[in-house]
Coordinates of C-alpha atoms and ligand atoms in Angstrom, one line a residue:
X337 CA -42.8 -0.8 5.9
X338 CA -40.3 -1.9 3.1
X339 CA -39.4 -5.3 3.0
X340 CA -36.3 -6.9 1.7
X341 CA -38.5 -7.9 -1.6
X342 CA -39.3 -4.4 -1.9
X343 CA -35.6 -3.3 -1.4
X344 CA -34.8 -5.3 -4.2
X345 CA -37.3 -4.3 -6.6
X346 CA -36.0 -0.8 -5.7
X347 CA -32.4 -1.6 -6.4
X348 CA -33.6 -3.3 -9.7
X349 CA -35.6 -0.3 -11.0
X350 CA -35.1 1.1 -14.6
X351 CA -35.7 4.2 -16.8
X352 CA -39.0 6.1 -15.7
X353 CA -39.5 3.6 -12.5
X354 CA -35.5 4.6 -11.5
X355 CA -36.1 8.1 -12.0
X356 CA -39.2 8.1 -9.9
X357 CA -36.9 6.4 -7.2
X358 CA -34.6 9.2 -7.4
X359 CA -37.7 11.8 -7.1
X360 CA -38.6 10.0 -4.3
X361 CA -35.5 10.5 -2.4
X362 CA -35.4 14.0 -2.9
X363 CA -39.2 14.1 -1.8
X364 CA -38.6 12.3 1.3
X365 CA -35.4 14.1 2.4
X366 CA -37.2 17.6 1.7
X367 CA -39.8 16.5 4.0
X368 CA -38.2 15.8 7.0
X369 CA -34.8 17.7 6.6
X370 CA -34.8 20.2 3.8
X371 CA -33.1 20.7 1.2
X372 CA -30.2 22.2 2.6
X373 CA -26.1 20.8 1.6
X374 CA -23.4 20.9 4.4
X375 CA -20.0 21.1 3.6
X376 CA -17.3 19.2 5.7
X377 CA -13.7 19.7 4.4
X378 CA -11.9 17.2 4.5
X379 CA -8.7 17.0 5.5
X380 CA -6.3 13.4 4.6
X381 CA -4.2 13.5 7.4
X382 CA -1.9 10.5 6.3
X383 CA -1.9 7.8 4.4
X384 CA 0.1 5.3 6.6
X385 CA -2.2 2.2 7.0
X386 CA -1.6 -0.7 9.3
X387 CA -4.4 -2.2 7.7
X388 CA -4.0 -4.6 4.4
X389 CA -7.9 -4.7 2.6
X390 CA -7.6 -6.3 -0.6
X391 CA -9.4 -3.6 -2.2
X392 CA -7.7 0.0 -1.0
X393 CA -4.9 1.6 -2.3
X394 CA -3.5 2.6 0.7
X395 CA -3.0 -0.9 2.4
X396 CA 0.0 -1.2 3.9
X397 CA 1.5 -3.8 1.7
X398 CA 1.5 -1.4 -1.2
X399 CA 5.0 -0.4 -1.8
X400 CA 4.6 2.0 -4.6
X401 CA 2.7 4.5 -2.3
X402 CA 4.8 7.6 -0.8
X403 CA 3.7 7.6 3.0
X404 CA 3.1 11.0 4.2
X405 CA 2.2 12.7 7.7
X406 CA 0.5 16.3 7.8
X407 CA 2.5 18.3 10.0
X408 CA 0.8 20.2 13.0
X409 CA 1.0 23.3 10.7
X410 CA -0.5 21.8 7.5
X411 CA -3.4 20.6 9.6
X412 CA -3.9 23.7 11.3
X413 CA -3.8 26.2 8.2
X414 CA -6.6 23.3 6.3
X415 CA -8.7 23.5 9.3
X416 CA -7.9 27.5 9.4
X417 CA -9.3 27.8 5.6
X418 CA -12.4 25.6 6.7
X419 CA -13.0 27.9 9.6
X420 CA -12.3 31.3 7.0
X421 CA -14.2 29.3 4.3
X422 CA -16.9 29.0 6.9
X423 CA -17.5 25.3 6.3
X424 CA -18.8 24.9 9.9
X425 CA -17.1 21.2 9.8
X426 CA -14.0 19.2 9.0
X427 CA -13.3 15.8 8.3
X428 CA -9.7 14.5 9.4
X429 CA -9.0 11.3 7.5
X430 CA -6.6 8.7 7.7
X431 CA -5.1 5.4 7.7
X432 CA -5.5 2.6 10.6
X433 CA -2.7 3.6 12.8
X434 CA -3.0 2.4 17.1
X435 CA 0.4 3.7 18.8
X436 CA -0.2 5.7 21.4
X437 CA 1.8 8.6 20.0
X438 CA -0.8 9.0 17.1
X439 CA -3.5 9.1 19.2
X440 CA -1.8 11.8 20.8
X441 CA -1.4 13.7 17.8
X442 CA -4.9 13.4 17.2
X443 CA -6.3 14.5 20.4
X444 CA -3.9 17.9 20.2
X445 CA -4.8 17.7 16.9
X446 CA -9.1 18.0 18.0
X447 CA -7.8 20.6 20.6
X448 CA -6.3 23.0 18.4
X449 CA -9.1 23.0 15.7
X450 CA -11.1 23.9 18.5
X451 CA -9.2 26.2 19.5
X452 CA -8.4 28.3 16.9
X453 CA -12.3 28.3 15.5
X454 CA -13.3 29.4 19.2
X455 CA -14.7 26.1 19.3
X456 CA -17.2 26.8 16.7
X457 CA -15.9 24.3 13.9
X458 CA -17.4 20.6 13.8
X459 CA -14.8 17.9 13.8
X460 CA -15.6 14.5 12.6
X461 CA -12.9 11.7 12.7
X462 CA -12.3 8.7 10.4
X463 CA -9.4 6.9 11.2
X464 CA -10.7 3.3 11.5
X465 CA -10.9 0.4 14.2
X466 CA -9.6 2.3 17.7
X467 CA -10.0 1.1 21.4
X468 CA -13.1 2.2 23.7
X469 CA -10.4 4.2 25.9
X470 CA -9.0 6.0 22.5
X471 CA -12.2 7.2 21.2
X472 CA -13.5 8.8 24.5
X473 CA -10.2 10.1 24.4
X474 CA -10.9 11.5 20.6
X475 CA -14.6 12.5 21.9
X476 CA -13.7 14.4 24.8
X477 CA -10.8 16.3 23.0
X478 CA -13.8 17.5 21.4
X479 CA -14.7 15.5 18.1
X480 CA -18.5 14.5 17.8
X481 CA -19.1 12.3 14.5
X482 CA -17.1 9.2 13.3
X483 CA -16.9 7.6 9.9
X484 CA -16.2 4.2 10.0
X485 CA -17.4 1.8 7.1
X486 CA -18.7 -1.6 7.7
X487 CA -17.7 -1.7 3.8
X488 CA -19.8 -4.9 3.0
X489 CA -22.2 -6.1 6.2
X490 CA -22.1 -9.8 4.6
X491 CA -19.8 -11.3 6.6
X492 CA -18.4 -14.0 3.1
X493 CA -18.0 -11.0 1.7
X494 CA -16.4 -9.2 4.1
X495 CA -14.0 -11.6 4.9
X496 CA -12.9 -12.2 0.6
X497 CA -12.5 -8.4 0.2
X498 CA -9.7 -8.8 3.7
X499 CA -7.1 -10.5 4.4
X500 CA -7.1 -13.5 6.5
X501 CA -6.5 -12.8 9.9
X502 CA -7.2 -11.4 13.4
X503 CA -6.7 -8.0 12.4
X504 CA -9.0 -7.6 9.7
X505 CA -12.2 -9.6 11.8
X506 CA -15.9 -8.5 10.9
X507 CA -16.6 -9.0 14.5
X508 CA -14.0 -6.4 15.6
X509 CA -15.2 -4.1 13.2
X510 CA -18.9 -3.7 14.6
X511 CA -17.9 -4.1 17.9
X512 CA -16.3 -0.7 17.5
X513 CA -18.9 0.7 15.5
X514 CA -21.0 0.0 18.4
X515 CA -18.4 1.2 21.2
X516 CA -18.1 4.7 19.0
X517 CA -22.1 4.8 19.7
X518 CA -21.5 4.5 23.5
X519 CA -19.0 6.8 23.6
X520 CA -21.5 9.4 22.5
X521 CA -20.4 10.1 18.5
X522 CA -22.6 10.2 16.2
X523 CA -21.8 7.2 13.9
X524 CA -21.5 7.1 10.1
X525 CA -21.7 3.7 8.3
X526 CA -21.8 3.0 4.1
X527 CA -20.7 0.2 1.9
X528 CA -18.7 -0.1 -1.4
X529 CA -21.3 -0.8 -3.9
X530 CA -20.5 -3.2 -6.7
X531 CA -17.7 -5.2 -5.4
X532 CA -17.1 -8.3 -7.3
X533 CA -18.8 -11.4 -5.6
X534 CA -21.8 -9.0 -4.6
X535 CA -25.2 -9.3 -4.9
X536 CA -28.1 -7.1 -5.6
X537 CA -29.9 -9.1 -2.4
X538 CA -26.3 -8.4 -0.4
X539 CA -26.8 -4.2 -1.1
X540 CA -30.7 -4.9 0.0
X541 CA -29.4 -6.5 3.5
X542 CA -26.4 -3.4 3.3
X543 CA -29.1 -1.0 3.8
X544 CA -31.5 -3.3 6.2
X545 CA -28.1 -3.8 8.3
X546 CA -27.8 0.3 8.4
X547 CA -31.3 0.7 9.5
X548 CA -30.6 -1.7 12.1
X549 CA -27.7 -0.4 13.1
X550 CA -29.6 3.0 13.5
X551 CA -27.1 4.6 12.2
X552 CA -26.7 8.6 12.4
X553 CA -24.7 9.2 8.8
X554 CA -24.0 7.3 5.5
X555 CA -20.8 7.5 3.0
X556 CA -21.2 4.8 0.2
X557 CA -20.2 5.0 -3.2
X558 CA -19.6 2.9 -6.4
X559 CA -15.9 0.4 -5.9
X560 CA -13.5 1.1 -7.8
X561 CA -10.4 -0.7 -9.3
X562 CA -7.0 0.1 -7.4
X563 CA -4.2 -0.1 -8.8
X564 CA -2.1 -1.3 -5.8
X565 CA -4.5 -3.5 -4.6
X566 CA -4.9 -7.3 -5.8
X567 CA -8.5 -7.7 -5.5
X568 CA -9.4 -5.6 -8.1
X569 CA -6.7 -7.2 -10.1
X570 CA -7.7 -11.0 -9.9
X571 CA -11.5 -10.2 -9.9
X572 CA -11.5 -7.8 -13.3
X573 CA -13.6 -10.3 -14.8
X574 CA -16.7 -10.0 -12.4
X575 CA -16.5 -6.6 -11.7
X576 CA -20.2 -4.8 -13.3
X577 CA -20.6 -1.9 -15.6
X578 CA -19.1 2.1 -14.1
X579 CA -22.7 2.8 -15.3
X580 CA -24.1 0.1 -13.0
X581 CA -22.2 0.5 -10.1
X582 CA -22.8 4.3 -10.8
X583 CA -26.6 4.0 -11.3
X584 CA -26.6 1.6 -8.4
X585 CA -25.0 3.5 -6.0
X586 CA -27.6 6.5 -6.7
X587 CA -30.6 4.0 -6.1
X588 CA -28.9 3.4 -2.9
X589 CA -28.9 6.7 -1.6
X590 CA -32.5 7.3 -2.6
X591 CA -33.6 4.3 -1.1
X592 CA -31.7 4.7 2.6
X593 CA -33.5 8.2 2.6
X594 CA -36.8 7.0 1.9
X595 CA -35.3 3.9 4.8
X596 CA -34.0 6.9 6.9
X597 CA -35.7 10.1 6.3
X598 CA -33.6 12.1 9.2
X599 CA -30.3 11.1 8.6
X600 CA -27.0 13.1 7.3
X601 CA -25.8 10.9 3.8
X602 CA -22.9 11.8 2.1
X603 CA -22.3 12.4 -1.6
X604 CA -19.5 10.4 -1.6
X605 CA -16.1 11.1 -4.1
X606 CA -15.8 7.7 -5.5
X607 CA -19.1 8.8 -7.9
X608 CA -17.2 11.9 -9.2
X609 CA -14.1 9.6 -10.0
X610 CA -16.6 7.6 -12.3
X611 CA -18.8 10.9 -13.4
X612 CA -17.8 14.4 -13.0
X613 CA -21.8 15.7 -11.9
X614 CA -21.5 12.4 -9.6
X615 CA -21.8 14.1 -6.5
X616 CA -24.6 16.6 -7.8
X617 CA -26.4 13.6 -8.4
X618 CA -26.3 12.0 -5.8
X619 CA -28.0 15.4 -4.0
X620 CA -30.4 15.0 -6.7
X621 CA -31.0 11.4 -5.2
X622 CA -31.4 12.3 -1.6
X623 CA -28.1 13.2 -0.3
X624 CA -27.2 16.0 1.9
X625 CA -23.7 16.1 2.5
X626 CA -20.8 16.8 0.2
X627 CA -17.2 16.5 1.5
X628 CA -14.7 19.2 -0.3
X629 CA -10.9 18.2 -0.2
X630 CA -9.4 20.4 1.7
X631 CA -5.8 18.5 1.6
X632 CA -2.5 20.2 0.9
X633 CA -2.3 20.5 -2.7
X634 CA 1.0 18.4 -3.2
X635 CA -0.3 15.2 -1.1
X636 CA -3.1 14.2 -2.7
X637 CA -1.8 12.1 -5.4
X638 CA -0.9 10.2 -2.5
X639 CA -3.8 9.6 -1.1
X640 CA -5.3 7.2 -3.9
X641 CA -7.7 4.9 -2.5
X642 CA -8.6 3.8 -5.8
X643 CA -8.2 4.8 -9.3
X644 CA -9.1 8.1 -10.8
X645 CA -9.9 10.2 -7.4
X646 CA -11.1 13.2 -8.1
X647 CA -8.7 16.0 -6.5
X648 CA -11.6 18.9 -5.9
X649 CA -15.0 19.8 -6.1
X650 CA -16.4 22.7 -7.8
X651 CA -19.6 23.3 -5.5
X652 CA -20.9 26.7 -7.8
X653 CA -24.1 24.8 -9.3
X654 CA -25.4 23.9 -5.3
X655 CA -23.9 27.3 -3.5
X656 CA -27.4 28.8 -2.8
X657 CA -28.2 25.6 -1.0
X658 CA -25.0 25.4 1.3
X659 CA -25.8 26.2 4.9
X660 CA -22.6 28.1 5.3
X661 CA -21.1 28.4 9.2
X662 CA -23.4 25.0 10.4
X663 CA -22.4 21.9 11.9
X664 CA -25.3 20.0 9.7
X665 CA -25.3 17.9 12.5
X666 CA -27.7 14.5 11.9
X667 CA -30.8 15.3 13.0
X668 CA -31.8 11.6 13.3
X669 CA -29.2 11.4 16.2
X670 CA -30.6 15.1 17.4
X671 CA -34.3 13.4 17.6
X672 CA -32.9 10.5 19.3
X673 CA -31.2 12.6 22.3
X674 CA -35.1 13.8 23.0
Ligands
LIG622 N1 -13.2 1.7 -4.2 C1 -14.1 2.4 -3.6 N2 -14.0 2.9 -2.3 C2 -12.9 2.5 -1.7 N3 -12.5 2.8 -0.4 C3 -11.3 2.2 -0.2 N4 -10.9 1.6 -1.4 C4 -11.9 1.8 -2.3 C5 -12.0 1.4 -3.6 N5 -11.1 0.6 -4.2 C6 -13.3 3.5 0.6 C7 -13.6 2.5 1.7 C8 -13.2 3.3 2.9 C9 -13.2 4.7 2.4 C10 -12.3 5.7 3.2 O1 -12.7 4.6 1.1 O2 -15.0 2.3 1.8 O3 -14.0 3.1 4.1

């Protein structure tokens, strides 16, 4: 078994020792998955937040953002293209928003992608800290995966990358990671990777804290400065290397497959922002999931989570290895149904 002291040596590798890392991850993730890619496009549904991390562009104190909602129709025709695209699943994104009109939306929202795929397409949410009642709701409209970040499981760090108060609480934010599991999603977990104030020992315990958490499906990726958002700002002077935080981030992936063979890990968009082969990479590191946007054209500008985000994906060096028309579900969760 691989201890934290391992981990770390791992995380630390360099040259010929790093590449073999990255070998390995590949090696392992053949082995018990394949090397098949699934595609989920995603769709940024709005970028209204009542949330205010330190580190995201979209936080709601950031006044120089345009807030936008999709209409039904804009939703519809993104998830229609998916569907025609035969992407097999979708991704509908957006910022922390509880009223019970929005959860609403979102559950006619699940309905109607359903509906108009025959039920075929795979719907995975991301849309933050909900009650127990509102994702069951979500669940049995007919979505089956969740994203939702513990972004740092170091609860110091947690707490200087958030604001101050009951609405941003650590506690809160596992508590619904866990309520998601008992709801019957599978769950997706990552962390930001090279936040200021972080240590290599605190991305060791990241990925000990995800096998712990068993989860089902991982999106991590380098941090990145926002423009909008002060914590980026006031800790310019710590922040580490794009290469490192780049390089980093790759030894992550490779080392949570090796951690967890079976599950679904995302190549996430924050390493194309600092590389345009980022997210090839990262498939050449153990990934298997990449995450097109499939966004109207004319709101993505607007939905900066940090600085430089890349606006598409070109996918023509991977295509023979995209399993067209599949959910991809994670087979990690699928073997622990059994
Ligand atoms: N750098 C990198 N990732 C970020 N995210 C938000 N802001 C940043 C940033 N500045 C990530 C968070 C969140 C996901 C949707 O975007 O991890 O969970």
């Amino acid at each position: 078994m691989y201890t934290k002291h391992n981990i770390i040596e791992m995380l630390n590798s360099q040259s010929s020792d790093m590449e073999r890392l990255f070998a390995r991850g590949v090696e392992v993730r053949n082995s018990a998955i394949g090397d098949g890619v699934y595609l989920r496009g995603l769709i940024e549904y709005s970028n209204i937040c009542s949330k205010d991390c330190l580190y995201c562009g979209i936080r709601s104190s950031n006044r120089e953002v345009e807030r936008y909602v999709l209409t039904e129709t804009q939703v519809l025709d993104a998830a229609k293209f998916a569907y025609e695209s035969n992407y097999g699943s979708v991704v509908l994104q957006c910022g922390e928003v509880k009223s019970e009109r929005h959860i609403t939306l979102i559950e006619h929202l699940v309905k109607e992608m359903k509906k108009l795929s025959n039920g075929t397409l795979g719907i995975t949410l991301s849309m933050g800290e909900q009650t127990l009642e509102c994702y069951q709701r979500w669940f049995d409209a007919g979505a089956h995966r969740y994203l939702l970040r513990i972004e740092s499981s170091n609860r110091d760090l947690y707490n200087k990358i958030h604001p101050n108060n009951p609405q941003h609480s650590y506690d809160e934010r596992i508590m619904a990671i866990e309520n998601l599991r008992s709801v019957g999603f599978q769950v997706g977990s990552g962390v930001m990777i090279g936040l200021p104030y972080q240590s290599v020992e605190d991305l060791a315990d990241d990925l000990l804290w995800m096998k712990r958490m068993d989860i089902d499906m991982c999106g991590m990726g380098p941090y990145l400065i926002s423009e909008g958002a002060p914590f980026g700002l006031e800790s310019a002077h710590l922040l580490k290397s794009e290469q490192w935080r780049f390089e980093t981030s790759l030894k992550m992936i490779a080392i949570l497959r090796i951690l967890m063979p079976k599950i679904n890990i995302a190549a996430s968009t924050a390493l194309q922002a600092i590389n345009p082969m980022g997210r090839i990479k990262a498939i050449e590191c153990g990934a298997n999931i990449i995450m097109p946007n499939i966004s109207p054209e004319n709101i993505r500008a607007n939905y900066n989570l940090y600085n430089n985000k890349p606006r598409s994906f070109d996918s023509k060096i991977i295509e023979d290895r995209v399993h067209y028309g599949e959910w991809g579900d994670s087979s990690h969760f699928n073997s622990k149904k059994r």
